[in-house]
PDB file of C-alpha atoms in Angstrom:
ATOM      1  CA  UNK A1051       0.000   0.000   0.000  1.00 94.00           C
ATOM      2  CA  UNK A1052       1.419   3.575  -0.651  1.00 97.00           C
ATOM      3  CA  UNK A1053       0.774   6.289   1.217  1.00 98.00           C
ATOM      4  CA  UNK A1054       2.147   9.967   0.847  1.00 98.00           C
ATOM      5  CA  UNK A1055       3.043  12.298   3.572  1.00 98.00           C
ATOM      6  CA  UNK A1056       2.314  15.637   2.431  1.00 98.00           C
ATOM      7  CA  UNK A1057       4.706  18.493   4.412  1.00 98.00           C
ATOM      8  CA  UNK A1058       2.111  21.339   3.665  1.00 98.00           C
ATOM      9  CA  UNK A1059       2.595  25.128   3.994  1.00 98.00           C
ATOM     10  CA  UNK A1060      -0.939  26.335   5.622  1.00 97.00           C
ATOM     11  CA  UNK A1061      -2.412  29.775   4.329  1.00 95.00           C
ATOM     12  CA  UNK A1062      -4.722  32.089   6.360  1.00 91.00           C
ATOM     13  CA  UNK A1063      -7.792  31.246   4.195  1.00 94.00           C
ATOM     14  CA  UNK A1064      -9.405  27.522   5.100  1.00 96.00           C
ATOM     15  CA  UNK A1065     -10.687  27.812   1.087  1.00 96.00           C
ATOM     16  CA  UNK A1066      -7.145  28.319  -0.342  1.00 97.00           C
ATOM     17  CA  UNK A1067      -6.262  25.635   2.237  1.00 98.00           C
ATOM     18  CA  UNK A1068      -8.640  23.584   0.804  1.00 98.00           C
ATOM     19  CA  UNK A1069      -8.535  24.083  -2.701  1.00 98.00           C
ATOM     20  CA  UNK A1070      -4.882  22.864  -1.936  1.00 98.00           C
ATOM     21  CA  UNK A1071      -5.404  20.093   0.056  1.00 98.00           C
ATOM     22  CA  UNK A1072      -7.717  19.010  -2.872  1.00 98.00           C
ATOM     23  CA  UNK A1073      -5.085  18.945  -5.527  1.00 98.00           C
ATOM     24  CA  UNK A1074      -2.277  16.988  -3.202  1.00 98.00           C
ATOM     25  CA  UNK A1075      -5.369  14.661  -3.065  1.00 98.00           C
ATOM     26  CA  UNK A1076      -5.059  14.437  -6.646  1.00 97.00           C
ATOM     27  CA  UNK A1077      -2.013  13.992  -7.278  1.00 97.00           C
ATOM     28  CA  UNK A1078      -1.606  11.337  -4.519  1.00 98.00           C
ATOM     29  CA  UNK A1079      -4.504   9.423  -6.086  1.00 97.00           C
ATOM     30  CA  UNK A1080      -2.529   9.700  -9.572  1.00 97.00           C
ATOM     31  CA  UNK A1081       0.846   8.031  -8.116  1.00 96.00           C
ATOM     32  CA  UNK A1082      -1.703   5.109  -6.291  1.00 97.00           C
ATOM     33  CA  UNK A1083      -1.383   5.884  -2.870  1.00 98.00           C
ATOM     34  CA  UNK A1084      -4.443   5.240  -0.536  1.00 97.00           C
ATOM     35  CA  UNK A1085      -3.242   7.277   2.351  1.00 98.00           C
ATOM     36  CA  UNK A1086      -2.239  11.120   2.752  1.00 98.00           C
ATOM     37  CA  UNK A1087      -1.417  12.494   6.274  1.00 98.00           C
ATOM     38  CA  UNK A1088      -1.450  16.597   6.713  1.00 98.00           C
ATOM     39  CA  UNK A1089      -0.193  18.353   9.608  1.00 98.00           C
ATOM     40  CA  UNK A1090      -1.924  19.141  12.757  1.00 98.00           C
ATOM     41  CA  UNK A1091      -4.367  21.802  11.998  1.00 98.00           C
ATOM     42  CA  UNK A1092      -3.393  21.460   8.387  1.00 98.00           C
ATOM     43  CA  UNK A1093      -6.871  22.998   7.225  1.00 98.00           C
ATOM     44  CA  UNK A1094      -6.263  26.403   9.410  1.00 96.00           C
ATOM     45  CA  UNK A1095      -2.674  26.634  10.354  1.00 96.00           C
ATOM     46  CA  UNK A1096      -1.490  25.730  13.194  1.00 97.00           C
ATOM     47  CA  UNK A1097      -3.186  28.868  15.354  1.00 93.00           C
ATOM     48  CA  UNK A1098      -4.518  29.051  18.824  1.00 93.00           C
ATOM     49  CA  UNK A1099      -5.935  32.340  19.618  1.00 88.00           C
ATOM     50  CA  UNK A1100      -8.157  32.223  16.758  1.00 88.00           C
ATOM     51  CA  UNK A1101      -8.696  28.661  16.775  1.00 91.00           C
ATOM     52  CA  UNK A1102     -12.346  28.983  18.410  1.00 92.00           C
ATOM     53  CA  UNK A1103     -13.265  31.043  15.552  1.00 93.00           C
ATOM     54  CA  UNK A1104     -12.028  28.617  13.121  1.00 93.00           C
ATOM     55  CA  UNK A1105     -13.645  25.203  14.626  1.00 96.00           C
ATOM     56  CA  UNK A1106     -15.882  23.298  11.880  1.00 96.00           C
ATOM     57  CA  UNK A1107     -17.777  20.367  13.047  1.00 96.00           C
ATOM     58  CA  UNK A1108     -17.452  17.299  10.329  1.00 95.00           C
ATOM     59  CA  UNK A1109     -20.901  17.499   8.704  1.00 94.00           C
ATOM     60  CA  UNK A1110     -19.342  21.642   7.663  1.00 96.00           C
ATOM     61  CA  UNK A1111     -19.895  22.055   3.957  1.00 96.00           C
ATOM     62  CA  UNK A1112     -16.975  23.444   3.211  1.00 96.00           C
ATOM     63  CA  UNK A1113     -15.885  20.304   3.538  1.00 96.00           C
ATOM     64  CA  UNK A1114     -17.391  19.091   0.411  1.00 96.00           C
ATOM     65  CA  UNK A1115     -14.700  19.407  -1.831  1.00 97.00           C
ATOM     66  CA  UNK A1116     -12.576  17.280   0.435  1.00 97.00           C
ATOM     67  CA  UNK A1117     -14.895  14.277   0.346  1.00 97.00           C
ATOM     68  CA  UNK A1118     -15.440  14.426  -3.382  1.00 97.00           C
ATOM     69  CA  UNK A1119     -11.300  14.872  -4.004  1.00 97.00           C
ATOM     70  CA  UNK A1120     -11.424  11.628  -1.528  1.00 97.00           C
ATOM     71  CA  UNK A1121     -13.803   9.562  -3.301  1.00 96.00           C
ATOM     72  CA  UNK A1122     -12.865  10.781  -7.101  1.00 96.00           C
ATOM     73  CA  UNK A1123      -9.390   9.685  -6.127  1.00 96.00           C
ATOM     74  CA  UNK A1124      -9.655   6.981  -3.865  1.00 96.00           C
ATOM     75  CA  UNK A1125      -8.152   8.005  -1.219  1.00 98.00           C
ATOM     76  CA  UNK A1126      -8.067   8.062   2.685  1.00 98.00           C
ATOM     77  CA  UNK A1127      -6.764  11.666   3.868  1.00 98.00           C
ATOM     78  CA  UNK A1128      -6.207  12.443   7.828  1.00 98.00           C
ATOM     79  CA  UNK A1129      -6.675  16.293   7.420  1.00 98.00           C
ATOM     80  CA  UNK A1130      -5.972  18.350  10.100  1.00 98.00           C
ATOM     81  CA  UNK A1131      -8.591  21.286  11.432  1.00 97.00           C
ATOM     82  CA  UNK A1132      -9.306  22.392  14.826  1.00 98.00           C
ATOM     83  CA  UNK A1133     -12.999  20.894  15.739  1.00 97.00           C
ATOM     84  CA  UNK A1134     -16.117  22.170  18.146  1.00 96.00           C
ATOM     85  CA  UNK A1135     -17.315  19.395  20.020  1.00 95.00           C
ATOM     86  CA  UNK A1136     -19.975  19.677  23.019  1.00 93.00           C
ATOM     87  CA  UNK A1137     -16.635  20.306  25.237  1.00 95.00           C
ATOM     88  CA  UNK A1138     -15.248  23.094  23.277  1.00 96.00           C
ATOM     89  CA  UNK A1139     -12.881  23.079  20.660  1.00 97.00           C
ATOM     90  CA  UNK A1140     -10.664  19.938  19.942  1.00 98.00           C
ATOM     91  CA  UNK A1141      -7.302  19.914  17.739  1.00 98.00           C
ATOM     92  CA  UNK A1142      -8.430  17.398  15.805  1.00 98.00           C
ATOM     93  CA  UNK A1143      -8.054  15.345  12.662  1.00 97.00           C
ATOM     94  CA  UNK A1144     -10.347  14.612   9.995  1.00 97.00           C
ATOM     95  CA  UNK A1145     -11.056  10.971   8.645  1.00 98.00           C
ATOM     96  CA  UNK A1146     -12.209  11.779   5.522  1.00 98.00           C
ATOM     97  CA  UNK A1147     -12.769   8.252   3.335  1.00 97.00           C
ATOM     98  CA  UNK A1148     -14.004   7.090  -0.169  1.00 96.00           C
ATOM     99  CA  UNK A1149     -18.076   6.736   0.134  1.00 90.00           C
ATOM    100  CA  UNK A1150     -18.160   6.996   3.495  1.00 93.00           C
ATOM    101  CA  UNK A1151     -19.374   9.232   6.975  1.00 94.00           C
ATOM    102  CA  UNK A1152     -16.496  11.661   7.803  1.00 95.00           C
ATOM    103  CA  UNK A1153     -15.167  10.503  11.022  1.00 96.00           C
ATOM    104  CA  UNK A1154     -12.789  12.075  13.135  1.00 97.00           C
ATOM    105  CA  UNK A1155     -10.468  11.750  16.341  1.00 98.00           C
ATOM    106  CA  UNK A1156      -9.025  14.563  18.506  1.00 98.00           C
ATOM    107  CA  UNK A1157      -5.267  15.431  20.504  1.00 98.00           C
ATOM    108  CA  UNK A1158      -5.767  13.867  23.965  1.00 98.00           C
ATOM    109  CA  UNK A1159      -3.043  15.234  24.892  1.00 97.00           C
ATOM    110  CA  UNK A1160      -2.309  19.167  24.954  1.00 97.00           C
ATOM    111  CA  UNK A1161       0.826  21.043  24.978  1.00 96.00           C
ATOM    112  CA  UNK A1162       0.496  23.236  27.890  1.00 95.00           C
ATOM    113  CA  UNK A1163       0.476  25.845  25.743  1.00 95.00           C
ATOM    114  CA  UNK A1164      -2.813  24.833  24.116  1.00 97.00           C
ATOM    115  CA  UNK A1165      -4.598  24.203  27.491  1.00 96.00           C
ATOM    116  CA  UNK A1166      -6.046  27.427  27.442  1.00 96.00           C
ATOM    117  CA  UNK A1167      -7.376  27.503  23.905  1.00 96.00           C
ATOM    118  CA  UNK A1168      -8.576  23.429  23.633  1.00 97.00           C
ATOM    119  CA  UNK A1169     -10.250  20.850  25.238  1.00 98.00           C
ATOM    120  CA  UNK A1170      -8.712  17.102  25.066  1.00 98.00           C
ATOM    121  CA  UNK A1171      -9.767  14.425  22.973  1.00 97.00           C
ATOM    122  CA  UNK A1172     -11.604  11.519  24.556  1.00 95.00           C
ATOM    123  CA  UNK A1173     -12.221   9.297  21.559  1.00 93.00           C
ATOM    124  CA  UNK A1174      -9.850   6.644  20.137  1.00 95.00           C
ATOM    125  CA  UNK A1175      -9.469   6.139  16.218  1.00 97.00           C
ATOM    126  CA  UNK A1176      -8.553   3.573  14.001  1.00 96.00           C
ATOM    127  CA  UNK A1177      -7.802   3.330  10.440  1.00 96.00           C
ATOM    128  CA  UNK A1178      -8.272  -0.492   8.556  1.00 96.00           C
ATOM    129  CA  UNK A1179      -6.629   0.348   5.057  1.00 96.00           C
ATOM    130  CA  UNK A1180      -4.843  -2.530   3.203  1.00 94.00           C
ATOM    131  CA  UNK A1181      -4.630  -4.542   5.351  1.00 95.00           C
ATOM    132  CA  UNK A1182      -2.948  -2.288   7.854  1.00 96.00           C
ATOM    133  CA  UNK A1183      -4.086  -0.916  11.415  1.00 98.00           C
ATOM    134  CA  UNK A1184      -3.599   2.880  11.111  1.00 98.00           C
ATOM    135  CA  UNK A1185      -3.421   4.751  14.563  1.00 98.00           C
ATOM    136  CA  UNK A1186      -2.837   8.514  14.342  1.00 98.00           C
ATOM    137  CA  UNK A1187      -1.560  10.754  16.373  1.00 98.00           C
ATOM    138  CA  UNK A1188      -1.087  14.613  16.877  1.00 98.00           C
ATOM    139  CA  UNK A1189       2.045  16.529  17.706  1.00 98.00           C
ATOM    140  CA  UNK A1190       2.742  16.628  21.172  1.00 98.00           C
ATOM    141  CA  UNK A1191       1.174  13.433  22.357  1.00 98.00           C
ATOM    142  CA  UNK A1192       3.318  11.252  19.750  1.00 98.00           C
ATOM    143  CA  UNK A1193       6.475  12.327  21.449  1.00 97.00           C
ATOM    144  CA  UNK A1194       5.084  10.587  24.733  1.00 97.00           C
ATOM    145  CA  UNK A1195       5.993   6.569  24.987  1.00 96.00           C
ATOM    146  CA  UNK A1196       2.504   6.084  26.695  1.00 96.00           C
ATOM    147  CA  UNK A1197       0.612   7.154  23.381  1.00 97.00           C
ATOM    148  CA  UNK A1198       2.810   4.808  21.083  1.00 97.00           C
ATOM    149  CA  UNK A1199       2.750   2.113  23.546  1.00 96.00           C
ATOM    150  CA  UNK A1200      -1.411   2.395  23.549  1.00 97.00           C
ATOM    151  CA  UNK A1201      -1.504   1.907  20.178  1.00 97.00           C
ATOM    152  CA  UNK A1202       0.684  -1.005  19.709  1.00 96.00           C
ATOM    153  CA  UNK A1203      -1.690  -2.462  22.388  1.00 96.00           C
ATOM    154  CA  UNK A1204      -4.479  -1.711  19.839  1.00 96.00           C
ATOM    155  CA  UNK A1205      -3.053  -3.915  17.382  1.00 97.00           C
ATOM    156  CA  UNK A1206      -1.513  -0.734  15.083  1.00 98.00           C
ATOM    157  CA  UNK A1207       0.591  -2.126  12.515  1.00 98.00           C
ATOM    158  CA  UNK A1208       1.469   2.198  11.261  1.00 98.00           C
ATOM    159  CA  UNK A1209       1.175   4.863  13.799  1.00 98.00           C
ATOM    160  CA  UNK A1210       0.691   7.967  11.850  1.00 98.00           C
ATOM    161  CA  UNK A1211       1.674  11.479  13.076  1.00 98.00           C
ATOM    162  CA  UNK A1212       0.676  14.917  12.331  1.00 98.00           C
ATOM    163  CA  UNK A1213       2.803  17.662  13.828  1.00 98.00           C
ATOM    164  CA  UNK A1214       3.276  21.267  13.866  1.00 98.00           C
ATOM    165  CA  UNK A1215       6.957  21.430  15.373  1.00 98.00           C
ATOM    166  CA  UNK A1216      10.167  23.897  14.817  1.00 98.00           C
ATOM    167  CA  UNK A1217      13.307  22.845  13.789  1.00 97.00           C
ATOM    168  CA  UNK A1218      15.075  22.031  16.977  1.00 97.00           C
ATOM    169  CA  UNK A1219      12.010  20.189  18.326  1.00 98.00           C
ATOM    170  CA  UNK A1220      11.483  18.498  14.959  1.00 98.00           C
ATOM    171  CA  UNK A1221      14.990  17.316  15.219  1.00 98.00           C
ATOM    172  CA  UNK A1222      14.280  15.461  18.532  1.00 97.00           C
ATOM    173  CA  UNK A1223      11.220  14.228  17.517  1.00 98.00           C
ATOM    174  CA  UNK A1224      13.420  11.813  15.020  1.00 98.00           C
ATOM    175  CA  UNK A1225      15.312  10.720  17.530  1.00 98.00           C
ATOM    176  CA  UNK A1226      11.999   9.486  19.604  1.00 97.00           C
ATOM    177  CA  UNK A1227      10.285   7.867  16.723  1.00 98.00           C
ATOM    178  CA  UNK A1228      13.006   5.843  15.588  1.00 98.00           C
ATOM    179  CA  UNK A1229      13.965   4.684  18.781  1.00 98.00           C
ATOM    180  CA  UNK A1230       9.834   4.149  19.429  1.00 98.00           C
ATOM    181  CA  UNK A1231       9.423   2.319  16.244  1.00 98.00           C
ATOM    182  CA  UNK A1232      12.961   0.056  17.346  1.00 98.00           C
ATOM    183  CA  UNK A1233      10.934  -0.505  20.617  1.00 97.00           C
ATOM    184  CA  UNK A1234       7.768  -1.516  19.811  1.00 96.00           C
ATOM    185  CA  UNK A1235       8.351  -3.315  16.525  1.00 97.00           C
ATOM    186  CA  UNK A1236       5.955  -0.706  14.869  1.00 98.00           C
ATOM    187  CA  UNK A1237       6.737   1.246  11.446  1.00 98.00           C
ATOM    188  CA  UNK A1238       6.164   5.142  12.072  1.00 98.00           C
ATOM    189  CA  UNK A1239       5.321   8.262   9.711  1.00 98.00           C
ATOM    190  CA  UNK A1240       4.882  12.212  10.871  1.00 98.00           C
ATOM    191  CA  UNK A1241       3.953  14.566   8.081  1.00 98.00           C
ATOM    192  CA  UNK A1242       5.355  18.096   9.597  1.00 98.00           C
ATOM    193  CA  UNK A1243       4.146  21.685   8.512  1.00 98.00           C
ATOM    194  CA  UNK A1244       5.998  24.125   6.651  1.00 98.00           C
ATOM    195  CA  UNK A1245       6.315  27.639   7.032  1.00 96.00           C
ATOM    196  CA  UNK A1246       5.027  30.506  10.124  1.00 96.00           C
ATOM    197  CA  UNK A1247       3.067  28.961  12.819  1.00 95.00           C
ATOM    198  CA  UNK A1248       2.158  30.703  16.104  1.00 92.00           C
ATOM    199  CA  UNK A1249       4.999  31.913  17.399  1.00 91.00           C
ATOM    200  CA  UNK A1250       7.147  29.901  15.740  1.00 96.00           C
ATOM    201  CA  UNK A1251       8.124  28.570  12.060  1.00 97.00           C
ATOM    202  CA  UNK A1252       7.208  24.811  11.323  1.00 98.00           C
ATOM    203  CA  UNK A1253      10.752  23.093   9.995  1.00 97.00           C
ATOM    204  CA  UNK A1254       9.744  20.197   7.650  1.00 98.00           C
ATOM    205  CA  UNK A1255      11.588  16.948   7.908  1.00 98.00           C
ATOM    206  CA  UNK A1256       8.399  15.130   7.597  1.00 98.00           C
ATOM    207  CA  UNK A1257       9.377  11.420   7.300  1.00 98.00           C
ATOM    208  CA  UNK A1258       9.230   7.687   8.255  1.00 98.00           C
ATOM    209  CA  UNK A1259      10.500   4.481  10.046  1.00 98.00           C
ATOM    210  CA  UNK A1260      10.618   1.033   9.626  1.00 98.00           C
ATOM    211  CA  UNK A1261       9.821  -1.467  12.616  1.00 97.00           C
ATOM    212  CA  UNK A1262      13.592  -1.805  13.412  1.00 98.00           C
ATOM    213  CA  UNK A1263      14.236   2.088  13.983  1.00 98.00           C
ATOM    214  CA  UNK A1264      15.913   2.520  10.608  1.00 98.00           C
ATOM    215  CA  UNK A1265      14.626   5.830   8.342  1.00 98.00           C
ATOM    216  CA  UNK A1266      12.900   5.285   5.337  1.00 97.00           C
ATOM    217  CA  UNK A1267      13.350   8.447   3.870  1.00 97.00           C
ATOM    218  CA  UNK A1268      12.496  12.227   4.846  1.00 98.00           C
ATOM    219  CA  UNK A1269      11.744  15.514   3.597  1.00 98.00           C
ATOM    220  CA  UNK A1270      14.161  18.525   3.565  1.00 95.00           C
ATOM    221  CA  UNK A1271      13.554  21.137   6.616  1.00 96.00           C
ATOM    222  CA  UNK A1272      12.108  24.132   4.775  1.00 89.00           C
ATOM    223  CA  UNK A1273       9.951  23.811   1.250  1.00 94.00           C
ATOM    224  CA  UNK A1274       6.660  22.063   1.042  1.00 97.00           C
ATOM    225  CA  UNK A1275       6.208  18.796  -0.968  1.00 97.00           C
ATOM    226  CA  UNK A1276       4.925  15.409  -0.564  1.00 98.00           C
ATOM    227  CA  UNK A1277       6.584  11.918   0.620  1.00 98.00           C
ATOM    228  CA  UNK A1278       5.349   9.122  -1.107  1.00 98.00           C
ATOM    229  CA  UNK A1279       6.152   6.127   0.377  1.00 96.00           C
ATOM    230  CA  UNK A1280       5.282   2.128  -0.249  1.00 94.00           C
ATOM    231  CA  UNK A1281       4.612   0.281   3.099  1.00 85.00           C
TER     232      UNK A1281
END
């Protein structure tokens, strides 16, 4: 099964974000993968102050062109958006599926830094694709062992990642997934963002590990683009 990471550089607008998200959709349908994985909050930008303004619920019609891209193409897209849930407003990510319900799954675990802004998730999520046992994850929380080790105990057999992380932090974030993948036997991929973030600039390096720890292949730090990669 391929997938393709795609290291996208978010815009202000959720339509231009859209419209772009649509054509990576495309073009990862055209090379056969069945898989994309955005960044967290890939749909807004990665944003906290405004976030509450931002928050779509998964039924939002601006959504449409996603779900058509997904079934024209054929593929499965994790898209990243922040979402308003009875709670208040989750960082979440977007299951978006040929011919079938949008489903979602939320960050259960906040930077403190996004305390203030979010509520955590409470819901688990799992992708069956191919054969495979798809368990996502968002920034912060994929950097702790406990999250990792909860989804090997779910039978994963990928854990995905989206992040929003700077270069330095992006940098130890390698070190933790390959030595997390070496661990638990379990193949890992983070798509990272591109570009100006709150407060900080997203640096890139989106890329992936086999079950033994050993890179597949990565992304350079600072230009957007898309990592196809056969699992």
């Amino acid at each position: 099964m391929k997938i393709c990471l795609s290291q996208f550089r978010s815009e202000s607008s959720l339509t231009t974000n859209v419209r772009r998200h649509v054509a990576v959709l495309e073009r990862a349908g055209g090379s056969g993968c069945r898989l994309v994985v955005f960044p967290e909050l890939s749909l807004t930008g990665y944003q906290l102050a405004g976030a509450a303004s931002d928050a779509l619920r998964c039924d939002d019609a601006r959504l449409d062109p996603l779900r058509l891209a997904c079934e024209t193409s054929g593929v499965t897209a994790l898209c990243g958006v922040p979402l308003q849930s009875e709670a208040g407003v989750e960082i979440g990510a977007l299951l978006l599926a040929p011919n079938r319900p949008v489903r979602s799954y939320a960050k259960q675990h906040l930077h403190a830094d996004e305390a203030p802004f979010f509520v955590p998730g409470v819901r688990d999520l799992s992708v069956q694709l191919g054969g495979h046992c798809i368990i996502p994850a968002i920034c912060y929380e994929s950097v702790l062992p406990e999250h990792v080790e909860a989804a090997a105990g779910r039978g994963a057999t990928l854990y995905a990642a989206s992040v929003a992380k700077p270069a330095a932090a992006i940098a130890k974030a390698h070190v933790h997934y390959a030595a997390m993948a070496r661990l638990r036997g379990l193949p890992i991929v983070v798509a990272n963002a591109v570009g100006p973030c709150d407060g900080f600039v997203s640096g890139g390096r989106s890329a992936a590990w086999r079950a033994d720890g050993s890179m597949v292949a990565s992304l350079e730090a600072d230009v957007p683009g898309e990592l196809v990669l056969d699992l």
